[in-house]
PDB file of C-alpha atoms in Angstrom:
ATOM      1  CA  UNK Y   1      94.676 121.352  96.795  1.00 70.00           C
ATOM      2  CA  UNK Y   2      95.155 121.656  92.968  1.00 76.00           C
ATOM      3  CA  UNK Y   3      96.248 118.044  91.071  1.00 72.00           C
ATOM      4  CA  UNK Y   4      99.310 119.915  89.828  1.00 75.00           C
ATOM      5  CA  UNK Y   5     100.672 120.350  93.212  1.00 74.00           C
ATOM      6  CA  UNK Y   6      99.210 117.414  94.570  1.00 70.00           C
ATOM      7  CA  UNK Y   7     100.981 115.585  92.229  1.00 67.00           C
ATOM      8  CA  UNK Y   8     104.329 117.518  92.727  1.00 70.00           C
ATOM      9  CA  UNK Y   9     103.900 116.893  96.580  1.00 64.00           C
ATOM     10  CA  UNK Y  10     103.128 113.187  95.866  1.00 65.00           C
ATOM     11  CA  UNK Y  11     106.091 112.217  93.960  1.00 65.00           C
ATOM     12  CA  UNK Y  12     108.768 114.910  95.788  1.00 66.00           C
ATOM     13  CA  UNK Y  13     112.071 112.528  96.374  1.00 64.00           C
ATOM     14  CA  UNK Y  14     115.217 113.262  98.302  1.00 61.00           C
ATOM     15  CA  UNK Y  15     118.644 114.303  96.964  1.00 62.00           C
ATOM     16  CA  UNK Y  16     121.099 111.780  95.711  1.00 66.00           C
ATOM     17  CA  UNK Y  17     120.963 108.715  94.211  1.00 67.00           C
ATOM     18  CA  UNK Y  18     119.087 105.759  95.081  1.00 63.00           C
ATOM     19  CA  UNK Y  19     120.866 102.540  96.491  1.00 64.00           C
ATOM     20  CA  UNK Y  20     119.955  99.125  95.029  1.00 59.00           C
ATOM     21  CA  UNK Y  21     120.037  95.309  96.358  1.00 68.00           C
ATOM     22  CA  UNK Y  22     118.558  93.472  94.217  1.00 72.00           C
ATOM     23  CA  UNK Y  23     118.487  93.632  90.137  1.00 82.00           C
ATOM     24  CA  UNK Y  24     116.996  97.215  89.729  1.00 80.00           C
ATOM     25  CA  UNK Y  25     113.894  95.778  87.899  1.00 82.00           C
ATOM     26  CA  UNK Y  26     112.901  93.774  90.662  1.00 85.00           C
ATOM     27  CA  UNK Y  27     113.506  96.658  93.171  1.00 84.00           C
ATOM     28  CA  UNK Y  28     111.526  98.591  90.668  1.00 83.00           C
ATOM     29  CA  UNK Y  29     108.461  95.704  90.607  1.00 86.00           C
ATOM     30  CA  UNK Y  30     108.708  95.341  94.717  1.00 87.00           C
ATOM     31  CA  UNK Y  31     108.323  99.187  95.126  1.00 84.00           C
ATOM     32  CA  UNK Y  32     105.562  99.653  93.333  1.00 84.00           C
ATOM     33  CA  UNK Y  33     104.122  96.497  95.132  1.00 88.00           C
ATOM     34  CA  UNK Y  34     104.954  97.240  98.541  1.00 88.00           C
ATOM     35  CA  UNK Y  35     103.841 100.759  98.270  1.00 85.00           C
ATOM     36  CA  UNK Y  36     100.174  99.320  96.989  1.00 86.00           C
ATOM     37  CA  UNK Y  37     100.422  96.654  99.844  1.00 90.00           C
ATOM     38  CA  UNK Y  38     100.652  99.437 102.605  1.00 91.00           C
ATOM     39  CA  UNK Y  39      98.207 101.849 100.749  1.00 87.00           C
ATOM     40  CA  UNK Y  40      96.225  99.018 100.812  1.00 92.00           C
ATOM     41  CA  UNK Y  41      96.536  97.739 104.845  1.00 94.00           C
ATOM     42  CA  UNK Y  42      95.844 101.359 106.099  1.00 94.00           C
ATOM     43  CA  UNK Y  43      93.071 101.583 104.360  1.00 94.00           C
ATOM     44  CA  UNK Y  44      91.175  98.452 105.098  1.00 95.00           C
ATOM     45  CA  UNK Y  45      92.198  98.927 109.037  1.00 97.00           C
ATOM     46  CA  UNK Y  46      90.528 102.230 108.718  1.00 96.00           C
ATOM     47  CA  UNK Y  47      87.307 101.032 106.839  1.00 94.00           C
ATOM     48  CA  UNK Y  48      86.996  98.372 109.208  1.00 95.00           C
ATOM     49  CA  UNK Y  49      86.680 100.392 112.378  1.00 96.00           C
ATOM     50  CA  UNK Y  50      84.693 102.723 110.830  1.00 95.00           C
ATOM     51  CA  UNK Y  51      82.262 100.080 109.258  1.00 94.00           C
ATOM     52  CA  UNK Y  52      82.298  98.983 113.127  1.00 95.00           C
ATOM     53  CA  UNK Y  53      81.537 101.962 114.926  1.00 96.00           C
ATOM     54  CA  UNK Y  54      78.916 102.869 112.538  1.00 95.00           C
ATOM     55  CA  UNK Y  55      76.979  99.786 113.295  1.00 94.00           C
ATOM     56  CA  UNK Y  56      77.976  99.739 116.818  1.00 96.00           C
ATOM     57  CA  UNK Y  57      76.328 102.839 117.070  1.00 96.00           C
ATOM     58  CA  UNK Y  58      73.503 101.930 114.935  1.00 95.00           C
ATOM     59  CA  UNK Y  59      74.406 104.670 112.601  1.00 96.00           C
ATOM     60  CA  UNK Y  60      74.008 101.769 109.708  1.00 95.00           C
ATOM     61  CA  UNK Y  61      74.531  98.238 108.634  1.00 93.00           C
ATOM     62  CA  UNK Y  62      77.575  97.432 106.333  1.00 90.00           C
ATOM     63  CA  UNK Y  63      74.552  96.607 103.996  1.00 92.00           C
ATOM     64  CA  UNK Y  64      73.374 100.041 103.651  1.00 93.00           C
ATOM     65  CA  UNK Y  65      77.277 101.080 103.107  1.00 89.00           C
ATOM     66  CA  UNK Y  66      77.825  98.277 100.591  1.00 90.00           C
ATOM     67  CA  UNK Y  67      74.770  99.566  98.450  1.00 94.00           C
ATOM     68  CA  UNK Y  68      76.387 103.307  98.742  1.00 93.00           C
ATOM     69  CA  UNK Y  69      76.824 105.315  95.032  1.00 95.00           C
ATOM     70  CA  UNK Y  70      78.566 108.149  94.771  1.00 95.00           C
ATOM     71  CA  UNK Y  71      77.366 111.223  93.337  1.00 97.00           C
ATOM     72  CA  UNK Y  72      79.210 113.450  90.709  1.00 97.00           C
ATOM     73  CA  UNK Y  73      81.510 115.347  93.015  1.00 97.00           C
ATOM     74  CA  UNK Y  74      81.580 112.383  95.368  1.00 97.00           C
ATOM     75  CA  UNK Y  75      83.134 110.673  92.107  1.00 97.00           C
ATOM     76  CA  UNK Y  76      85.060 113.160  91.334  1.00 97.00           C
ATOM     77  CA  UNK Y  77      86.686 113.806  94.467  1.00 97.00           C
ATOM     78  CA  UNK Y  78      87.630 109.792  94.635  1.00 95.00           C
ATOM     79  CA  UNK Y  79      88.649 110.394  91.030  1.00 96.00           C
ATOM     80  CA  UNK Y  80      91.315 112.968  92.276  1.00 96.00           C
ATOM     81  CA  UNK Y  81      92.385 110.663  94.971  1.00 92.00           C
ATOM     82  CA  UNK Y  82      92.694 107.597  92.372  1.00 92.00           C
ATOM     83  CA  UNK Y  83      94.926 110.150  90.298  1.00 92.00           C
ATOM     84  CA  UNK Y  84      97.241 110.906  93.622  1.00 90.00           C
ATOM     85  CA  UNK Y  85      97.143 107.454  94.715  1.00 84.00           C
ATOM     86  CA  UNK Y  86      98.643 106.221  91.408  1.00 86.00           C
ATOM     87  CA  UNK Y  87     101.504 108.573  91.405  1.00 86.00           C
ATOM     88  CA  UNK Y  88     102.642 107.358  95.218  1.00 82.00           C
ATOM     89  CA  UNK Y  89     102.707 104.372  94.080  1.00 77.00           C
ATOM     90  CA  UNK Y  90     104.847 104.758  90.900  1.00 81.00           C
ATOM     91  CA  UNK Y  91     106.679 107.186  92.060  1.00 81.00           C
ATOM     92  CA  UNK Y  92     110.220 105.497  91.536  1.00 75.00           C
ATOM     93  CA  UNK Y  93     109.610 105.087  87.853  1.00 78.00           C
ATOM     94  CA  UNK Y  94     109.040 108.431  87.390  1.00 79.00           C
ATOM     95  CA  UNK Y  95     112.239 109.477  89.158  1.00 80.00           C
ATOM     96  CA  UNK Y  96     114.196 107.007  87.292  1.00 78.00           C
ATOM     97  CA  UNK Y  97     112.506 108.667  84.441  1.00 78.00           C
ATOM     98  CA  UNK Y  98     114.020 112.233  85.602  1.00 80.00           C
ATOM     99  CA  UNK Y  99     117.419 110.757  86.329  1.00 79.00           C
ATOM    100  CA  UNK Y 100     117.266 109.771  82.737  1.00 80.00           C
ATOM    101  CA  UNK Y 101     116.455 113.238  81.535  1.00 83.00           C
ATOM    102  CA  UNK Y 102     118.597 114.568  83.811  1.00 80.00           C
ATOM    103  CA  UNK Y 103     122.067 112.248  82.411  1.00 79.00           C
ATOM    104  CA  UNK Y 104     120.713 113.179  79.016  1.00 83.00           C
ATOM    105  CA  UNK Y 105     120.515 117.067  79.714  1.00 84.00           C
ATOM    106  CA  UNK Y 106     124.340 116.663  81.080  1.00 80.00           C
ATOM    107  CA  UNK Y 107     122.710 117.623  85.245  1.00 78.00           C
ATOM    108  CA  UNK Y 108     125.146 117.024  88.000  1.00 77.00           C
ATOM    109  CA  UNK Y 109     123.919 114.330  90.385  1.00 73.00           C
ATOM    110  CA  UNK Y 110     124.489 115.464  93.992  1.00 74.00           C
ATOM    111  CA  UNK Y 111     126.663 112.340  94.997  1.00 73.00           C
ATOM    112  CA  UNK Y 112     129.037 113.754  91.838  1.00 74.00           C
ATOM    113  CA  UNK Y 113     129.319 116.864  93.669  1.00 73.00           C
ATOM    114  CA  UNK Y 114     129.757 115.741  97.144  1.00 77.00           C
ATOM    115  CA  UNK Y 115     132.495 113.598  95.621  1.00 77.00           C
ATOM    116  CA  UNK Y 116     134.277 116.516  94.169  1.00 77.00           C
ATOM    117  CA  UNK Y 117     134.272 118.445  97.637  1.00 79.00           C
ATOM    118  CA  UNK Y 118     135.892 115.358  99.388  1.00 80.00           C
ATOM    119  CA  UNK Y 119     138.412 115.582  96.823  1.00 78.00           C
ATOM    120  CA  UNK Y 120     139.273 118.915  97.022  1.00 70.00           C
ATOM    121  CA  UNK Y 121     139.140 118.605 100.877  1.00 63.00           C
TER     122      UNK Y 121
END
């Protein structure tokens, strides 16, 4: 998969504009946070059962994978993930950033438009 379209996959959002609960700042701040958080718990779950067959198996020793270095497309390929990672993650700022750009440009949100057609209706 290319970056460009990684990232366009990463940060897709649905129509319509996004509900808030708390101060939008904070909702902002928790996002980002929460979204890390869960990154964060799948990802040690998943290194820890592999870490546990490995040894289990006698594969190798969580010493051996400790003193593991990548090589250059090793790095690069984490380097990729690292760039995909970071958009999840702030992927509501960016949108806000668009809805921005989009006000400024004079773009019809979709809840404007839905409103219209119940009008009319």
């Amino acid at each position: 998969m290319s970056l460009p379209l990684a990232l366009d996959v990463a940060s897709a959002k649905p129509a319509g504009k996004r509900p808030y609960f708390m101060e939008q700042e904070v909702e902002r701040v928790l996002g980002i946070a929460m979204a890390a958080v869960q990154e964060l718990a799948v990802a040690r779950q998943r290194m820890d059962t592999l870490e546990r067959i490995l040894e289990a198996k006698g594969v190798m020793t969580r010493d051996e994978i400790n003193a593991f270095r990548p090589d250059a497309d090793q790095a690069a390929e984490r380097g990729l993930w690292m760039q995909e990672y970071l958009v999840r993650i702030l992927r509501n700022v960016q949108q806000e950033g668009e809805a921005i750009k989009a006000d400024a440009r004079g773009d019809i949100r979709s809840e404007e438009v839905a409103a219209e057609l119940s009008e009319d209706a």
